[in-house]
CSV table of N, CA, C and O in Angstrom, one decimal:
chain,number,residue,atom,x,y,z
Y,1,MET,N,2.9,-13.0,88.7
Y,1,MET,CA,2.6,-13.1,87.0
Y,1,MET,C,1.5,-13.9,87.0
Y,1,MET,O,0.7,-13.4,86.1
Y,2,ALA,N,1.5,-15.0,87.6
Y,2,ALA,CA,0.2,-15.8,87.3
Y,2,ALA,C,-1.1,-15.4,87.8
Y,2,ALA,O,-2.0,-15.3,86.9
Y,3,GLY,N,-1.1,-14.3,88.9
Y,3,GLY,CA,-2.1,-13.7,89.2
Y,3,GLY,C,-2.7,-12.5,88.2
Y,3,GLY,O,-3.7,-12.4,87.7
Y,4,THR,N,-1.5,-11.9,87.4
Y,4,THR,CA,-1.8,-10.9,86.6
Y,4,THR,C,-2.3,-11.6,85.2
Y,4,THR,O,-3.5,-11.0,84.5
Y,5,LEU,N,-1.9,-12.6,84.7
Y,5,LEU,CA,-2.3,-13.1,83.7
Y,5,LEU,C,-3.7,-14.0,83.7
Y,5,LEU,O,-4.6,-13.9,83.0
Y,6,ALA,N,-4.1,-14.2,85.1
Y,6,ALA,CA,-5.5,-15.1,85.4
Y,6,ALA,C,-6.5,-13.5,85.3
Y,6,ALA,O,-7.6,-13.8,84.9
Y,7,ALA,N,-6.0,-12.7,86.1
Y,7,ALA,CA,-7.0,-11.4,86.2
Y,7,ALA,C,-7.4,-10.9,84.9
Y,7,ALA,O,-8.3,-10.5,84.4
Y,8,THR,N,-6.2,-11.0,83.8
Y,8,THR,CA,-6.6,-10.7,82.6
Y,8,THR,C,-7.6,-11.5,81.7
Y,8,THR,O,-8.5,-11.0,81.0
Y,9,ASN,N,-7.2,-12.7,82.1
Y,9,ASN,CA,-8.3,-13.7,81.4
Y,9,ASN,C,-9.5,-13.9,82.1
Y,9,ASN,O,-10.5,-14.1,81.1
Y,10,ILE,N,-9.6,-13.8,83.2
Y,10,ILE,CA,-10.9,-13.9,83.7
Y,10,ILE,C,-11.5,-12.7,84.3
Y,10,ILE,O,-11.1,-12.1,85.3
Y,11,GLY,N,-12.3,-11.9,83.7
Y,11,GLY,CA,-12.7,-10.7,84.1
Y,11,GLY,C,-14.2,-10.8,83.4
Y,11,GLY,O,-14.7,-11.6,83.1
Y,12,GLY,N,-14.8,-9.5,83.8
Y,12,GLY,CA,-16.3,-9.5,83.4
Y,12,GLY,C,-16.2,-9.5,82.1
Y,12,GLY,O,-17.6,-10.0,81.6
Y,13,GLY,N,-15.9,-9.0,81.3
Y,13,GLY,CA,-15.8,-9.0,79.8
Y,13,GLY,C,-15.7,-10.3,79.5
Y,13,GLY,O,-16.8,-10.7,78.5
Y,14,THR,N,-14.8,-11.1,79.7
Y,14,THR,CA,-14.8,-12.5,79.2
Y,14,THR,C,-16.0,-13.3,79.9
Y,14,THR,O,-16.6,-14.0,79.2
Y,15,SER,N,-16.2,-13.1,81.1
Y,15,SER,CA,-17.2,-13.9,81.8
Y,15,SER,C,-18.5,-13.7,81.2
Y,15,SER,O,-19.3,-14.6,80.8
Y,16,LEU,N,-18.9,-12.4,81.0
Y,16,LEU,CA,-20.2,-11.9,80.6
Y,16,LEU,C,-20.4,-12.3,79.1
Y,16,LEU,O,-21.4,-12.7,78.6
Y,17,GLY,N,-19.3,-11.9,78.3
Y,17,GLY,CA,-19.3,-12.0,77.0
Y,17,GLY,C,-19.5,-13.6,76.5
Y,17,GLY,O,-20.2,-13.8,75.5
Y,18,LEU,N,-18.7,-14.2,77.3
Y,18,LEU,CA,-18.5,-16.0,77.0
Y,18,LEU,C,-20.2,-16.3,77.2
Y,18,LEU,O,-20.6,-17.2,76.6
Y,19,ALA,N,-20.7,-16.0,78.5
Y,19,ALA,CA,-21.7,-16.5,78.8
Y,19,ALA,C,-23.0,-16.2,77.7
Y,19,ALA,O,-23.9,-16.6,77.2
Y,20,GLU,N,-23.0,-14.9,77.3
Y,20,GLU,CA,-23.7,-14.4,76.2
Y,20,GLU,C,-23.7,-15.1,75.0
Y,20,GLU,O,-24.4,-15.5,74.1
Y,21,GLN,N,-22.4,-15.3,74.5
Y,21,GLN,CA,-22.3,-16.1,73.3
Y,21,GLN,C,-22.8,-17.6,73.5
Y,21,GLN,O,-23.3,-18.0,72.7
Y,22,ALA,N,-22.4,-18.1,74.6
Y,22,ALA,CA,-22.8,-19.6,74.8
Y,22,ALA,C,-24.4,-19.6,74.7
Y,22,ALA,O,-24.8,-20.7,74.0
Y,23,PHE,N,-25.1,-18.7,75.3
Y,23,PHE,CA,-26.6,-18.9,75.3
Y,23,PHE,C,-26.9,-18.0,74.0
Y,23,PHE,O,-28.1,-18.2,73.8
Y,24,GLY,N,-26.2,-17.4,73.1
Y,24,GLY,CA,-26.7,-17.1,72.0
Y,24,GLY,C,-26.5,-17.7,70.7
Y,24,GLY,O,-26.9,-19.0,70.6
Y,25,LYS,N,-25.6,-17.3,69.9
Y,25,LYS,CA,-25.1,-17.8,68.6
Y,25,LYS,C,-23.9,-19.3,68.8
Y,25,LYS,O,-24.1,-20.1,67.8
Y,26,TRP,N,-23.4,-19.2,69.6
Y,26,TRP,CA,-22.3,-20.3,69.8
Y,26,TRP,C,-22.6,-21.3,70.4
Y,26,TRP,O,-22.3,-22.7,69.9
Y,27,GLY,N,-23.7,-21.2,71.3
Y,27,GLY,CA,-24.0,-22.7,72.0
Y,27,GLY,C,-22.9,-23.3,72.7
Y,27,GLY,O,-22.1,-22.5,73.1
Y,28,LEU,N,-22.7,-24.7,72.6
Y,28,LEU,CA,-21.9,-25.4,73.4
Y,28,LEU,C,-20.4,-25.2,72.9
Y,28,LEU,O,-19.5,-25.5,73.8
Y,29,SER,N,-20.2,-24.9,71.5
Y,29,SER,CA,-19.0,-24.5,71.2
Y,29,SER,C,-18.3,-23.5,71.9
Y,29,SER,O,-17.2,-23.2,71.7
Y,30,ALA,N,-19.0,-22.7,72.9
Y,30,ALA,CA,-18.2,-21.6,73.4
Y,30,ALA,C,-17.1,-22.2,74.5
Y,30,ALA,O,-16.4,-21.4,75.0
Y,31,VAL,N,-17.3,-23.5,74.7
Y,31,VAL,CA,-16.5,-24.2,75.9
Y,31,VAL,C,-15.3,-24.2,75.3
Y,31,VAL,O,-14.2,-24.4,76.0
Y,32,TRP,N,-14.9,-23.9,73.9
Y,32,TRP,CA,-13.5,-23.9,73.5
Y,32,TRP,C,-12.5,-23.0,74.3
Y,32,TRP,O,-11.5,-23.0,74.5
Y,33,TYR,N,-13.3,-21.8,74.4
Y,33,TYR,CA,-12.5,-20.8,75.4
Y,33,TYR,C,-11.9,-21.2,76.7
Y,33,TYR,O,-10.9,-21.3,76.8
Y,34,VAL,N,-12.7,-21.9,77.6
Y,34,VAL,CA,-12.4,-22.4,78.7
Y,34,VAL,C,-11.4,-23.3,78.4
Y,34,VAL,O,-10.5,-23.6,79.3
Y,35,ILE,N,-11.7,-24.4,77.7
Y,35,ILE,CA,-10.6,-25.4,77.2
Y,35,ILE,C,-9.2,-25.0,77.0
Y,35,ILE,O,-8.3,-25.4,77.6
Y,36,THR,N,-9.2,-24.1,76.0
Y,36,THR,CA,-7.7,-23.4,75.6
Y,36,THR,C,-7.2,-22.6,76.7
Y,36,THR,O,-5.8,-22.5,76.9
Y,37,ALA,N,-8.0,-22.0,77.5
Y,37,ALA,CA,-7.6,-21.1,78.6
Y,37,ALA,C,-6.8,-22.0,79.7
Y,37,ALA,O,-5.8,-21.9,80.2
Y,38,SER,N,-7.6,-23.2,79.9
Y,38,SER,CA,-7.0,-24.3,80.9
Y,38,SER,C,-6.0,-24.8,80.5
Y,38,SER,O,-4.9,-25.0,81.2
Y,39,ILE,N,-5.7,-24.9,79.1
Y,39,ILE,CA,-4.5,-25.8,78.6
Y,39,ILE,C,-3.3,-24.7,78.8
Y,39,ILE,O,-2.2,-24.9,78.8
Y,40,ALA,N,-3.6,-23.6,78.6
Y,40,ALA,CA,-2.4,-22.4,78.5
Y,40,ALA,C,-2.0,-22.2,80.0
Y,40,ALA,O,-0.9,-22.1,80.3
Y,41,TYR,N,-2.9,-22.6,81.0
Y,41,TYR,CA,-2.5,-22.5,82.4
Y,41,TYR,C,-1.6,-23.7,82.8
Y,41,TYR,O,-0.7,-23.4,83.7
Y,42,LEU,N,-2.0,-24.9,82.3
Y,42,LEU,CA,-1.3,-25.9,82.4
Y,42,LEU,C,0.1,-25.6,81.8
Y,42,LEU,O,1.2,-26.1,82.5
Y,43,VAL,N,0.3,-25.2,80.8
Y,43,VAL,CA,1.5,-24.8,80.0
Y,43,VAL,C,2.3,-23.9,80.7
Y,43,VAL,O,3.5,-24.0,81.3
Y,44,LEU,N,1.7,-22.9,81.4
Y,44,LEU,CA,2.4,-21.8,82.3
Y,44,LEU,C,2.7,-22.3,83.6
Y,44,LEU,O,3.9,-21.8,84.2
Y,45,ALA,N,2.2,-23.5,84.0
Y,45,ALA,CA,2.5,-24.2,85.2
Y,45,ALA,C,3.8,-24.7,85.0
Y,45,ALA,O,4.8,-24.7,86.1
Y,46,PHE,N,4.3,-25.3,84.0
Y,46,PHE,CA,5.7,-25.5,83.7
Y,46,PHE,C,6.5,-24.8,83.6
Y,46,PHE,O,7.7,-24.9,84.0
Y,47,LEU,N,6.1,-23.3,83.2
Y,47,LEU,CA,7.2,-22.3,83.1
Y,47,LEU,C,7.4,-21.5,84.4
Y,47,LEU,O,8.1,-20.6,84.3
Y,48,ALA,N,6.4,-21.8,85.5
Y,48,ALA,CA,6.3,-20.9,86.6
Y,48,ALA,C,7.8,-20.9,87.3
Y,48,ALA,O,8.1,-19.8,87.7
Y,49,GLN,N,8.4,-22.1,87.2
Y,49,GLN,CA,9.6,-22.1,87.9
Y,49,GLN,C,10.7,-21.3,87.5
Y,49,GLN,O,11.4,-20.4,87.9
Y,50,ARG,N,10.8,-21.2,86.2
Y,50,ARG,CA,11.7,-20.4,85.2
Y,50,ARG,C,11.3,-19.1,85.6
Y,50,ARG,O,12.4,-17.9,85.8
Y,51,PHE,N,10.1,-18.5,85.4
Y,51,PHE,CA,9.8,-17.0,85.9
Y,51,PHE,C,10.1,-16.8,87.3
Y,51,PHE,O,10.6,-15.6,87.8
Y,52,ARG,N,9.8,-17.8,88.4
Y,52,ARG,CA,10.0,-17.6,89.6
Y,52,ARG,C,11.6,-17.4,89.8
Y,52,ARG,O,12.0,-16.6,90.8
Y,53,ASN,N,12.4,-18.1,89.3
Y,53,ASN,CA,13.9,-18.2,89.5
Y,53,ASN,C,14.4,-16.9,88.8
Y,53,ASN,O,15.4,-16.3,89.3
Y,54,ALA,N,13.6,-16.2,87.9
Y,54,ALA,CA,14.2,-14.8,87.2
Y,54,ALA,C,14.0,-13.9,88.2
Y,54,ALA,O,14.2,-12.6,87.9
Y,55,MET,N,13.0,-13.9,89.1
Y,55,MET,CA,12.5,-12.8,90.1
Y,55,MET,C,12.0,-11.9,89.3
Y,55,MET,O,12.3,-10.5,89.5
Y,56,VAL,N,11.0,-12.0,88.4
Y,56,VAL,CA,10.3,-11.1,87.7
Y,56,VAL,C,8.7,-11.0,88.0
Y,56,VAL,O,8.2,-11.9,88.8
Y,57,THR,N,8.1,-10.0,87.8
Y,57,THR,CA,6.8,-9.8,88.2
Y,57,THR,C,5.7,-9.8,86.9
Y,57,THR,O,4.4,-9.8,86.9
Y,58,THR,N,6.5,-9.4,85.8
Y,58,THR,CA,5.7,-9.1,84.6
Y,58,THR,C,6.5,-9.9,83.4
Y,58,THR,O,7.4,-10.1,83.5
Y,59,VAL,N,5.8,-10.1,82.4
Y,59,VAL,CA,6.3,-10.8,81.1
Y,59,VAL,C,7.2,-9.7,80.5
Y,59,VAL,O,8.4,-10.2,80.0
Y,60,SER,N,7.0,-8.4,80.6
Y,60,SER,CA,7.9,-7.7,79.9
Y,60,SER,C,9.1,-7.5,80.8
Y,60,SER,O,10.2,-7.6,80.0
Y,61,GLU,N,9.2,-7.5,81.9
Y,61,GLU,CA,10.4,-7.6,82.8
Y,61,GLU,C,11.3,-8.8,82.5
Y,61,GLU,O,12.5,-8.8,82.5
Y,62,TYR,N,10.5,-9.7,82.3
Y,62,TYR,CA,11.4,-11.1,81.9
Y,62,TYR,C,11.9,-11.0,80.5
Y,62,TYR,O,13.1,-11.2,80.4
Y,63,PHE,N,11.3,-10.6,79.5
Y,63,PHE,CA,11.9,-10.1,78.3
Y,63,PHE,C,13.1,-9.1,78.5
Y,63,PHE,O,14.1,-9.2,77.8
Y,64,TYR,N,13.0,-8.1,79.4
Y,64,TYR,CA,13.9,-7.2,79.6
Y,64,TYR,C,15.3,-7.9,80.1
Y,64,TYR,O,16.4,-7.6,79.8
Y,65,LYS,N,15.1,-8.5,81.2
Y,65,LYS,CA,16.2,-9.5,81.6
Y,65,LYS,C,16.8,-10.3,80.6
Y,65,LYS,O,18.2,-10.5,80.7
Y,66,ARG,N,16.0,-11.2,79.9
Y,66,ARG,CA,16.7,-12.1,79.1
Y,66,ARG,C,17.2,-11.6,77.7
Y,66,ARG,O,18.0,-12.0,77.3
Y,67,TYR,N,16.3,-10.7,77.1
Y,67,TYR,CA,16.7,-10.3,75.9
Y,67,TYR,C,17.0,-8.7,75.6
Y,67,TYR,O,17.3,-8.6,74.2
Y,68,GLY,N,17.0,-8.0,76.4
Y,68,GLY,CA,17.2,-6.5,76.6
Y,68,GLY,C,16.1,-5.6,76.4
Y,68,GLY,O,14.9,-6.2,76.3
Y,69,LYS,N,16.3,-4.3,76.3
Y,69,LYS,CA,15.5,-3.5,76.3
Y,69,LYS,C,14.7,-3.1,75.1
Y,69,LYS,O,13.4,-3.0,75.2
Y,70,ALA,N,15.0,-3.4,74.1
Y,70,ALA,CA,14.3,-3.3,72.8
Y,70,ALA,C,13.2,-4.5,72.8
Y,70,ALA,O,12.0,-3.9,72.3
Y,71,ASN,N,13.5,-5.6,73.1
Y,71,ASN,CA,12.7,-6.6,73.1
Y,71,ASN,C,11.6,-6.4,74.3
Y,71,ASN,O,10.2,-6.8,74.2
Y,72,ALA,N,12.0,-5.7,75.5
Y,72,ALA,CA,11.0,-5.7,76.4
Y,72,ALA,C,9.9,-4.5,75.9
Y,72,ALA,O,8.9,-4.7,76.2
Y,73,LEU,N,10.4,-3.5,75.1
Y,73,LEU,CA,9.7,-2.6,74.8
Y,73,LEU,C,8.5,-3.0,73.8
Y,73,LEU,O,7.5,-2.7,73.8
Y,74,VAL,N,8.9,-3.9,73.0
Y,74,VAL,CA,8.2,-4.5,71.8
Y,74,VAL,C,7.2,-5.3,72.7
Y,74,VAL,O,6.0,-5.1,72.2
Y,75,THR,N,7.5,-6.2,73.7
Y,75,THR,CA,6.7,-7.0,74.3
Y,75,THR,C,5.5,-6.1,75.1
Y,75,THR,O,4.3,-6.4,75.1
Y,76,SER,N,5.9,-5.1,75.6
Y,76,SER,CA,5.1,-4.1,76.5
Y,76,SER,C,4.1,-3.2,75.5
Y,76,SER,O,3.0,-3.6,76.0
Y,77,ILE,N,4.4,-2.9,74.2
Y,77,ILE,CA,3.5,-2.4,73.3
Y,77,ILE,C,2.4,-3.7,72.9
Y,77,ILE,O,1.4,-3.5,73.0
Y,78,ILE,N,3.0,-4.7,72.7
Y,78,ILE,CA,2.1,-5.9,72.2
Y,78,ILE,C,1.1,-6.4,73.3
Y,78,ILE,O,-0.1,-6.5,73.0
Y,79,MET,N,1.5,-6.3,74.6
Y,79,MET,CA,0.8,-6.6,75.6
Y,79,MET,C,0.0,-5.5,75.9
Y,79,MET,O,-1.2,-5.6,76.6
Y,80,GLY,N,0.4,-4.3,75.7
Y,80,GLY,CA,-0.3,-3.3,76.2
Y,80,GLY,C,-1.6,-2.7,75.2
Y,80,GLY,O,-2.8,-2.5,75.9
Y,81,LEU,N,-1.6,-3.0,74.0
Y,81,LEU,CA,-2.8,-2.7,73.0
Y,81,LEU,C,-3.9,-3.6,73.4
Y,81,LEU,O,-5.1,-2.8,73.4
Y,82,PRO,N,-4.0,-4.7,73.7
Y,82,PRO,CA,-5.2,-5.4,74.0
Y,82,PRO,C,-5.8,-5.2,75.4
Y,82,PRO,O,-6.9,-5.4,75.6
Y,83,MET,N,-5.0,-4.5,76.2
Y,83,MET,CA,-5.4,-3.9,77.6
Y,83,MET,C,-6.5,-2.9,77.3
Y,83,MET,O,-7.4,-2.7,78.0
Y,84,ILE,N,-6.1,-2.0,75.9
Y,84,ILE,CA,-7.5,-1.1,75.7
Y,84,ILE,C,-8.9,-1.6,75.7
Y,84,ILE,O,-9.8,-1.3,76.1
Y,85,GLY,N,-8.9,-2.8,75.0
Y,85,GLY,CA,-9.9,-3.7,74.5
Y,85,GLY,C,-10.5,-4.2,75.6
Y,85,GLY,O,-11.6,-4.4,76.3
Y,86,ILE,N,-9.5,-4.8,76.6
Y,86,ILE,CA,-9.8,-5.4,77.8
Y,86,ILE,C,-10.6,-4.4,78.8
Y,86,ILE,O,-11.6,-4.8,79.6
Y,87,THR,N,-10.0,-3.2,78.7
Y,87,THR,CA,-10.5,-2.3,79.8
Y,87,THR,C,-11.8,-1.8,79.4
Y,87,THR,O,-12.7,-1.7,80.2
Y,88,ALA,N,-12.1,-1.8,78.0
Y,88,ALA,CA,-13.5,-1.4,77.5
Y,88,ALA,C,-14.4,-2.6,77.5
Y,88,ALA,O,-15.5,-2.2,78.4
Y,89,ALA,N,-13.9,-3.7,77.5
Y,89,ALA,CA,-14.8,-4.8,78.0
Y,89,ALA,C,-15.3,-4.8,79.3
Y,89,ALA,O,-16.5,-5.2,79.8
Y,90,GLN,N,-14.5,-4.4,80.2
Y,90,GLN,CA,-14.8,-4.5,81.8
Y,90,GLN,C,-15.6,-3.4,81.9
Y,90,GLN,O,-16.8,-3.5,82.7
Y,91,ILE,N,-15.6,-2.3,81.5
Y,91,ILE,CA,-16.4,-1.0,81.6
Y,91,ILE,C,-17.7,-1.4,81.1
Y,91,ILE,O,-18.9,-1.2,81.7
Y,92,ILE,N,-17.9,-2.1,80.0
Y,92,ILE,CA,-19.2,-2.6,79.5
Y,92,ILE,C,-19.8,-3.5,80.2
Y,92,ILE,O,-20.8,-3.5,80.3
Y,93,ALA,N,-19.0,-4.6,80.7
Y,93,ALA,CA,-19.7,-5.6,81.7
Y,93,ALA,C,-20.2,-5.0,82.8
Y,93,ALA,O,-21.2,-5.2,83.3
Y,94,SER,N,-19.4,-4.1,83.3
Y,94,SER,CA,-19.8,-3.2,84.8
Y,94,SER,C,-21.1,-2.6,84.3
Y,94,SER,O,-22.1,-2.6,85.4
Y,95,ALA,N,-21.2,-1.8,83.4
Y,95,ALA,CA,-22.4,-1.1,83.0
Y,95,ALA,C,-23.5,-2.2,82.7
Y,95,ALA,O,-24.8,-1.8,83.1
Y,96,SER,N,-23.4,-3.1,82.1
Y,96,SER,CA,-24.5,-4.3,81.9
Y,96,SER,C,-24.8,-4.7,83.3
Y,96,SER,O,-26.1,-4.8,83.5
Y,97,ILE,N,-24.1,-5.0,84.3
Y,97,ILE,CA,-24.4,-5.4,85.6
Y,97,ILE,C,-25.2,-4.4,86.2
Y,97,ILE,O,-26.3,-4.9,86.9
Y,98,LEU,N,-24.7,-3.2,86.1
Y,98,LEU,CA,-25.4,-2.1,86.9
Y,98,LEU,C,-26.8,-1.9,86.4
Y,98,LEU,O,-27.7,-1.5,86.9
Y,99,THR,N,-27.0,-1.9,85.0
Y,99,THR,CA,-28.2,-1.7,84.5
Y,99,THR,C,-29.3,-2.7,84.8
Y,99,THR,O,-30.2,-2.4,84.8
Y,100,VAL,N,-28.7,-3.9,84.9
Y,100,VAL,CA,-29.8,-5.1,85.2
Y,100,VAL,C,-30.2,-4.8,86.6
Y,100,VAL,O,-31.4,-5.1,87.2
Y,101,MET,N,-29.3,-4.4,87.5
Y,101,MET,CA,-29.4,-4.5,89.1
Y,101,MET,C,-30.3,-3.1,89.2
Y,101,MET,O,-31.2,-3.0,90.3
Y,102,THR,N,-30.2,-2.1,88.5
Y,102,THR,CA,-30.6,-0.7,88.8
Y,102,THR,C,-32.0,-0.6,88.0
Y,102,THR,O,-32.9,0.5,88.2
Y,103,GLY,N,-32.2,-1.3,86.9
Y,103,GLY,CA,-33.3,-1.1,86.2
Y,103,GLY,C,-32.9,0.1,84.9
Y,103,GLY,O,-33.8,0.5,84.2
Protein backbone atom coordinates (compact mmCIF):
# COMPACT_ATOMS: atom_id res chain seq x y z
CA MET A 1 0.00 0.00 0.00
CA ALA A 2 2.89 2.36 0.75
CA GLY A 3 4.23 1.73 -2.73
CA THR A 4 0.85 2.51 -4.26
CA LEU A 5 0.50 5.76 -2.34
CA ALA A 6 4.08 6.80 -3.12
CA ALA A 7 3.69 6.02 -6.81
CA THR A 8 0.52 8.10 -6.89
CA ASN A 9 2.28 11.02 -5.25
CA ILE A 10 5.67 10.79 -6.94
CA GLY A 11 5.01 10.77 -10.64
CA GLY A 12 5.91 12.62 -13.79
CA GLY A 13 3.04 15.05 -13.45
CA THR A 14 3.99 15.97 -9.93
CA SER A 15 7.73 16.06 -10.56
CA LEU A 16 7.59 18.10 -13.75
CA GLY A 17 4.64 20.22 -12.64
CA LEU A 18 6.23 21.08 -9.32
CA ALA A 19 9.58 21.89 -10.93
CA GLU A 20 7.84 24.08 -13.50
CA GLN A 21 5.94 25.97 -10.81
CA ALA A 22 9.06 26.32 -8.64
CA PHE A 23 10.97 27.94 -11.50
CA GLY A 24 7.86 29.85 -12.59
CA LYS A 25 5.44 31.78 -10.46
CA TRP A 26 5.72 29.94 -7.11
CA GLY A 27 9.44 30.16 -6.53
CA LEU A 28 10.72 28.72 -3.27
CA SER A 29 7.18 28.39 -1.91
CA ALA A 30 6.79 25.25 -4.08
CA VAL A 31 8.68 23.41 -1.34
CA TRP A 32 5.39 23.25 0.65
CA TYR A 33 4.36 20.26 -1.45
CA VAL A 34 7.49 18.31 -0.57
CA ILE A 35 7.18 19.18 3.11
CA THR A 36 3.51 18.18 3.35
CA ALA A 37 4.15 14.94 1.46
CA SER A 38 6.98 14.13 3.87
CA ILE A 39 4.72 14.76 6.86
CA ALA A 40 2.05 12.54 5.33
CA TYR A 41 4.57 9.72 4.88
CA LEU A 42 5.67 10.07 8.49
CA VAL A 43 2.05 9.78 9.64
CA LEU A 44 1.55 6.76 7.39
CA ALA A 45 4.66 5.15 8.87
CA PHE A 46 2.88 5.03 12.21
CA LEU A 47 -0.23 3.54 10.60
CA ALA A 48 1.68 0.97 8.56
CA GLN A 49 1.53 -1.71 11.25
CA ARG A 50 -2.26 -1.43 11.43
CA PHE A 51 -2.54 -1.88 7.67
CA ARG A 52 -0.03 -4.73 7.72
CA ASN A 53 -1.99 -6.52 10.44
CA ALA A 54 -5.21 -6.11 8.45
CA MET A 55 -3.56 -7.92 5.50
CA VAL A 56 -4.81 -5.41 2.91
CA THR A 57 -3.21 -4.02 -0.23
CA THR A 58 -5.44 -1.02 -0.93
CA VAL A 59 -7.12 1.66 1.14
CA SER A 60 -10.54 0.62 -0.19
CA GLU A 61 -9.90 -2.97 0.90
CA TYR A 62 -9.12 -1.75 4.40
CA PHE A 63 -12.37 0.23 4.50
CA TYR A 64 -14.22 -2.84 3.20
CA LYS A 65 -12.88 -5.04 5.99
CA ARG A 66 -13.34 -2.43 8.69
CA TYR A 67 -16.53 -0.57 7.75
CA GLY A 68 -18.36 -2.65 5.13
CA LYS A 69 -19.13 -2.65 1.45
CA ALA A 70 -20.88 0.74 1.23
CA ASN A 71 -17.95 2.62 2.74
CA ALA A 72 -15.50 0.74 0.54
CA LEU A 73 -17.50 1.79 -2.51
CA VAL A 74 -17.50 5.45 -1.46
CA THR A 75 -13.76 5.26 -0.77
CA SER A 76 -13.13 3.69 -4.17
CA ILE A 77 -15.07 6.43 -5.93
CA ILE A 78 -13.37 9.20 -3.95
CA MET A 79 -9.93 7.74 -4.67
CA GLY A 80 -10.75 6.84 -8.27
CA LEU A 81 -11.82 10.29 -9.44
CA PRO A 82 -8.43 11.95 -8.90
CA MET A 83 -6.81 9.08 -10.81
CA ILE A 84 -8.31 10.53 -13.99
CA GLY A 85 -6.41 13.78 -13.43
CA ILE A 86 -3.26 11.96 -12.32
CA THR A 87 -3.34 9.79 -15.43
CA ALA A 88 -3.80 12.86 -17.62
CA ALA A 89 -0.87 14.56 -15.85
CA GLN A 90 1.33 11.50 -16.44
CA ILE A 91 0.47 11.51 -20.15
CA ILE A 92 1.17 15.24 -20.42
CA ALA A 93 4.47 14.83 -18.54
CA SER A 94 5.50 11.98 -20.84
CA ALA A 95 4.59 14.05 -23.87
CA SER A 96 6.64 16.98 -22.54
CA ILE A 97 9.68 14.76 -22.04
CA LEU A 98 9.32 13.20 -25.50
CA THR A 99 8.88 16.63 -27.08
CA VAL A 100 12.12 17.87 -25.53
CA MET A 101 14.00 14.67 -26.45
CA THR A 102 12.79 14.47 -30.06
CA GLY A 103 12.44 18.14 -30.86
